[in-house]
Coordinates of C-alpha atoms (C1' of nucleotides) in Angstrom, one line a residue:
Chain A
M186 CA 107.9 93.7 112.8
T187 CA 108.4 90.4 112.0
I188 CA 105.6 87.5 112.3
R189 CA 105.8 85.0 114.6
G190 CA 104.2 82.1 115.9
C191 CA 101.0 83.5 113.7
S192 CA 98.2 81.0 113.2
N193 CA 96.2 82.8 110.6
Q194 CA 98.9 83.1 107.8
M195 CA 99.3 81.8 104.6
K196 CA 101.9 81.9 101.5
F197 CA 101.6 81.4 98.3
G198 CA 103.2 82.2 94.8
V199 CA 102.4 84.4 92.0
K200 CA 104.0 85.1 88.7
I201 CA 104.4 88.6 88.0
D202 CA 106.6 90.0 85.1
P203 CA 108.7 91.7 84.8
L204 CA 108.7 92.9 88.3
N205 CA 111.7 94.9 90.9
L206 CA 110.0 95.5 94.1
D207 CA 112.7 98.1 94.6
Q208 CA 111.7 99.8 91.8
T209 CA 108.3 99.3 92.2
L210 CA 107.5 100.1 96.0
G211 CA 110.4 101.9 96.6
C212 CA 110.3 104.8 94.8
G213 CA 107.5 107.3 96.3
Q214 CA 104.3 105.2 94.7
T215 CA 103.4 104.1 97.9
F216 CA 104.4 105.2 101.9
R217 CA 103.4 102.4 103.7
W218 CA 106.1 99.3 102.3
R219 CA 109.6 98.8 103.9
P220 CA 112.5 97.0 102.5
H221 CA 113.5 94.4 104.6
G222 CA 116.7 93.4 102.6
N223 CA 117.5 90.7 99.8
D224 CA 114.6 91.6 97.6
T225 CA 112.1 91.3 100.3
W226 CA 109.4 93.9 101.0
A227 CA 106.6 94.3 103.8
G228 CA 103.2 96.5 104.3
P229 CA 99.9 96.3 104.6
I230 CA 96.9 96.5 101.9
A231 CA 93.4 96.6 102.8
D232 CA 93.3 94.7 106.0
Q233 CA 95.8 92.2 105.3
F234 CA 99.7 92.6 106.0
F235 CA 101.9 90.9 103.3
T236 CA 105.8 90.4 103.0
L237 CA 106.6 89.6 99.8
R238 CA 110.1 87.9 98.0
R239 CA 111.1 88.0 94.4
D240 CA 112.8 84.8 93.0
G241 CA 112.8 85.0 89.4
P242 CA 109.3 85.3 87.5
V243 CA 107.9 84.1 90.9
L244 CA 106.7 86.6 93.8
H245 CA 106.5 84.2 96.9
V246 CA 103.8 86.3 99.3
E247 CA 102.9 85.6 102.7
A248 CA 99.8 87.3 103.9
T249 CA 98.6 87.6 107.5
P250 CA 95.9 86.8 108.0
G251 CA 95.4 85.3 104.7
G252 CA 92.4 84.3 102.9
S253 CA 90.8 83.8 99.8
R254 CA 91.1 87.8 99.1
A255 CA 95.1 87.6 99.1
R256 CA 95.8 86.8 96.1
Q257 CA 93.7 89.0 94.2
L258 CA 95.1 91.8 96.8
I259 CA 98.6 91.5 95.5
L260 CA 97.4 91.1 92.1
D261 CA 95.5 94.2 91.9
H262 CA 98.0 96.3 93.8
L263 CA 101.1 95.4 91.3
R264 CA 98.7 95.9 88.4
A265 CA 99.5 92.4 87.2
E266 CA 97.2 92.7 84.0
D267 CA 99.3 95.4 82.9
D268 CA 101.2 94.6 79.8
V269 CA 104.2 96.2 80.7
R270 CA 106.2 94.9 78.0
E271 CA 104.1 96.4 75.2
I272 CA 103.7 99.9 77.2
Q273 CA 107.5 99.9 77.1
K274 CA 107.7 99.2 73.6
V275 CA 105.4 102.1 73.2
L276 CA 106.9 104.3 75.4
S277 CA 110.6 103.5 74.0
R278 CA 109.4 105.6 70.6
D279 CA 110.9 108.2 72.9
P280 CA 114.8 107.5 73.0
V281 CA 114.9 109.9 76.3
I282 CA 112.3 107.4 78.0
A283 CA 114.2 104.4 76.0
T284 CA 117.3 104.9 77.7
G285 CA 115.8 105.4 81.2
I286 CA 113.4 102.0 80.4
A287 CA 116.4 99.6 80.2
H288 CA 117.7 100.5 83.8
M289 CA 114.0 100.2 84.9
R290 CA 112.6 97.1 83.4
G291 CA 110.6 95.8 86.6
L292 CA 109.0 99.0 87.6
R293 CA 105.5 99.0 87.7
I294 CA 102.4 101.5 88.6
V295 CA 101.0 100.2 91.8
K296 CA 97.2 100.2 92.6
I297 CA 96.4 101.9 95.6
D298 CA 92.8 102.3 97.4
E299 CA 91.0 105.4 96.5
W300 CA 90.6 106.9 99.5
E301 CA 94.1 106.1 101.1
T302 CA 95.8 107.4 98.1
L303 CA 93.8 110.5 98.3
A304 CA 94.6 110.9 101.9
S305 CA 97.9 110.3 101.5
F306 CA 98.9 112.5 99.0
I307 CA 96.8 115.3 100.8
L308 CA 99.9 114.6 103.7
A309 CA 102.3 114.8 100.9
T310 CA 102.3 118.2 100.0
Y311 CA 105.3 119.9 100.4
A312 CA 106.8 117.4 102.3
N313 CA 109.8 114.8 101.7
I314 CA 109.5 111.5 101.4
P315 CA 110.6 110.1 105.1
R316 CA 108.0 112.9 106.8
I317 CA 105.5 111.7 104.8
M318 CA 106.0 108.0 105.5
K319 CA 105.7 109.4 109.3
M320 CA 102.7 111.3 109.0
V321 CA 101.0 107.9 107.2
E322 CA 101.6 105.9 109.6
T323 CA 100.6 107.9 112.5
L324 CA 97.0 108.2 110.9
A325 CA 97.0 104.2 110.4
S326 CA 98.2 104.0 114.2
R327 CA 95.5 106.4 115.9
F328 CA 92.5 105.5 113.4
G329 CA 93.3 102.5 111.8
E330 CA 92.6 99.1 113.0
P331 CA 95.4 96.4 114.2
I332 CA 96.3 93.6 111.6
V333 CA 99.7 92.6 112.9
E334 CA 102.1 93.8 116.2
G335 CA 102.8 97.4 115.4
V336 CA 101.2 97.9 111.6
N337 CA 97.8 99.1 111.3
S338 CA 95.2 99.3 108.3
F339 CA 94.6 102.6 106.8
P340 CA 91.4 104.0 108.4
T341 CA 88.1 103.9 106.6
L342 CA 86.8 107.0 104.8
D343 CA 84.3 106.7 107.9
R344 CA 86.4 106.1 110.3
I345 CA 88.3 109.6 109.2
R346 CA 84.6 111.3 109.3
D347 CA 84.3 110.4 112.9
A348 CA 87.8 111.9 114.3
S349 CA 87.6 115.1 115.4
R350 CA 89.3 118.0 114.2
S351 CA 91.2 118.6 117.3
D352 CA 92.2 114.4 117.1
L353 CA 93.6 115.6 113.6
E354 CA 95.6 118.7 114.1
K355 CA 97.4 116.4 117.3
C356 CA 98.9 114.5 114.7
G357 CA 101.6 116.8 113.5
F358 CA 100.0 117.4 109.8
G359 CA 100.4 121.0 110.0
Y360 CA 97.9 123.0 108.1
R361 CA 97.0 119.2 106.3
A362 CA 94.9 118.2 109.5
K363 CA 92.2 120.8 107.9
Y364 CA 92.1 118.9 104.8
I365 CA 91.9 115.8 105.6
H366 CA 89.0 116.3 108.0
E367 CA 87.0 118.3 105.8
V368 CA 87.5 116.1 102.5
S369 CA 86.2 113.3 105.0
R370 CA 83.2 115.2 105.1
L371 CA 82.9 116.0 101.2
L372 CA 83.1 112.2 100.1
D373 CA 81.5 108.9 101.1
D374 CA 81.9 105.4 99.6
D375 CA 79.3 105.8 97.2
R376 CA 80.9 109.1 95.6
I377 CA 83.7 107.6 95.0
S378 CA 82.5 104.5 93.7
L379 CA 81.0 107.1 91.1
M380 CA 84.1 108.8 90.7
K381 CA 85.4 105.3 89.9
E382 CA 83.4 105.2 86.4
L383 CA 84.6 108.5 85.4
P384 CA 87.1 108.8 82.9
Y385 CA 90.6 110.7 83.6
D386 CA 89.4 114.2 82.8
E387 CA 86.6 114.2 84.5
L388 CA 87.8 112.3 87.5
R389 CA 90.3 115.2 88.1
G390 CA 87.9 117.7 87.6
E391 CA 86.2 116.7 90.5
L392 CA 89.3 115.5 92.7
I393 CA 90.6 118.9 91.6
E394 CA 87.6 120.6 93.3
L395 CA 88.3 119.2 97.0
P396 CA 90.3 121.3 99.8
G397 CA 93.9 120.4 99.8
V398 CA 94.0 118.8 96.2
G399 CA 95.5 120.8 93.3
D400 CA 96.9 119.9 90.0
K401 CA 99.8 117.6 91.3
V402 CA 97.5 115.8 94.0
A403 CA 94.9 115.3 91.8
D404 CA 97.0 113.4 89.3
C405 CA 98.8 111.0 91.7
V406 CA 95.2 110.1 93.2
S407 CA 94.1 109.3 89.2
L408 CA 97.3 107.6 88.9
F409 CA 97.7 105.5 91.7
G410 CA 94.4 105.3 93.2
F411 CA 92.0 105.4 90.2
G412 CA 94.2 103.7 88.0
K413 CA 94.3 106.3 85.3
L414 CA 97.6 105.5 83.3
D415 CA 97.2 109.0 81.3
A416 CA 97.7 110.7 84.5
F417 CA 101.1 113.0 84.4
P418 CA 101.9 114.3 88.0
I419 CA 104.4 117.2 88.4
D420 CA 106.0 118.0 90.9
V421 CA 109.5 119.7 92.0
W422 CA 111.4 116.7 90.7
M423 CA 109.4 116.5 87.4
E424 CA 109.9 120.2 86.9
R425 CA 113.7 119.8 87.2
A426 CA 113.6 116.8 84.8
M427 CA 111.2 118.2 81.9
A428 CA 113.3 121.1 81.9
R429 CA 116.6 119.1 81.6
L430 CA 115.3 116.6 79.2
Y431 CA 112.9 118.2 77.5
R432 CA 113.9 122.2 77.9
R433 CA 110.2 122.2 78.7
R434 CA 109.5 124.8 81.4
G435 CA 106.0 126.7 82.2
S436 CA 103.2 126.2 84.0
Y437 CA 101.5 123.1 85.3
S438 CA 99.2 123.2 82.3
R439 CA 101.7 124.0 79.8
L440 CA 103.8 120.7 80.6
R441 CA 100.8 118.3 81.1
T442 CA 99.6 119.2 77.6
F443 CA 103.2 118.5 76.2
A444 CA 103.3 115.0 78.2
H445 CA 99.7 113.9 77.0
Q446 CA 101.3 114.9 73.5
R447 CA 104.1 113.3 73.7
F448 CA 103.4 109.8 75.9
G449 CA 99.6 109.9 75.3
L450 CA 97.5 106.9 77.1
Y451 CA 100.6 105.8 79.0
A452 CA 102.3 109.1 80.2
G453 CA 101.6 107.7 83.8
Y454 CA 104.1 105.2 83.0
A455 CA 106.8 107.8 81.5
Q456 CA 106.5 109.7 84.3
E457 CA 107.4 107.2 86.7
Y458 CA 110.6 106.4 84.5
I459 CA 111.2 110.1 84.2
Y460 CA 110.6 110.8 88.3
H461 CA 112.3 107.3 89.6
N462 CA 115.7 108.4 87.4
E463 CA 115.6 112.0 88.4
R464 CA 115.7 110.7 92.1
S465 CA 118.2 108.4 91.9
R466 CA 120.2 110.6 89.8
A467 CA 120.1 113.0 92.5
R468 CA 120.9 110.2 95.1
N469 CA 123.6 108.6 93.3
G470 CA 124.8 111.2 91.1
A471 CA 124.3 108.9 88.1
C472 CA 122.9 109.8 84.9
V473 CA 120.6 107.5 82.9
F474 CA 118.9 109.7 80.8
T475 CA 120.6 112.1 78.7
N476 CA 119.0 114.8 76.2
R477 CA 121.7 114.4 73.3
R478 CA 118.6 112.8 71.3
T479 CA 115.1 114.5 71.9
T480 CA 113.8 113.4 68.2
V481 CA 111.1 111.3 68.4
Chain B
dA117 C1' 120.8 128.1 112.2
dC118 C1' 119.8 126.8 107.3
dC119 C1' 117.3 124.9 103.4
dC120 C1' 114.0 122.0 101.2
dA121 C1' 110.2 118.9 101.0
dG122 C1' 106.2 114.3 95.3
dG123 C1' 102.0 122.1 97.0
dA124 C1' 97.7 124.0 97.7
dT125 C1' 95.6 128.4 98.5
dT126 C1' 94.7 133.3 98.6
dT127 C1' 96.0 137.9 96.9
dC128 C1' 97.3 140.9 93.5
dA129 C1' 98.7 142.9 89.6
Chain C
dT108 C1' 96.5 134.3 83.2
dG109 C1' 100.7 134.2 86.1
dA110 C1' 104.0 135.6 89.9
dA111 C1' 104.4 136.1 95.1
dA112 C1' 103.1 135.4 99.7
dT113 C1' 101.5 132.5 103.3
dC114 C1' 100.7 128.4 105.4
dA115 C1' 103.1 124.4 109.6
dT116 C1' 106.6 121.4 110.2
dG117 C1' 110.1 117.8 110.3
dG118 C1' 114.2 115.6 107.7
dG119 C1' 118.8 116.1 106.2

DNA sequence: ACCCAGGATTTCA
DNA sequence: TGAAATCATGGG
């Protein structure tokens, strides 16, 4: 999906540090960024298409169509105001996390649109990441608006509400189609605006009432969609990691309580370090974390 | 054919 | 409160 001959395009640079695009955009937080080699990634945010290339402390950005909003979209998406060094310093009191952080200095939590995150993680239930990406692309291609050739914006809540149940069932989402359909009818933009004002615990309580939203999806949406850094999503990879690293097993609520006590307000960052490591470990056979020293 | 997937819901003890 | 069955489908 190269951009060529596009007059409505702008380029600029922003300083975001630390930042590693592979670690940040390739670890399952987002489903629409694609690697283009050489530390370059491309994907849509809102109604714009971006190509990102990191060069030292400077992030080079190409935005189509560009405009005054482009810079802020990138800064918000990559949470440029997070003091990642301070967060890493605090979390490093846990030696298990500290070992992992050393290999993931450039990992940042991303901030995604609230509705996009909710719909995406409802689709993500009990599917692997390649399939999740395919389902999200299907939703965008059938209901979103074209941005550049071959790439559509993520469809708005209003647009999905207008879609028929039948249209959604033809997307290959399986049982997830029903949830997307029902949630779109239970929410509106005003309700989401109100939810933005809630603290994590109350937000989580509201999200989990939605059909197709359980413990894990509520925490992913709280963390990536609503920016609640104290959320700690636990999926099958995290269950394995928590058992291996901390000898902690049991119900979601037990693991969540343990995580909150141990990692506090930055549990979300801790989760990403653990999750990213567990998956790269499975791919490479590498073991960054050990459980030899688990005293805080 | 087989196993698993960034699970949620329902059912039953 | 918690284990077990069910769901609908595709990627590896």
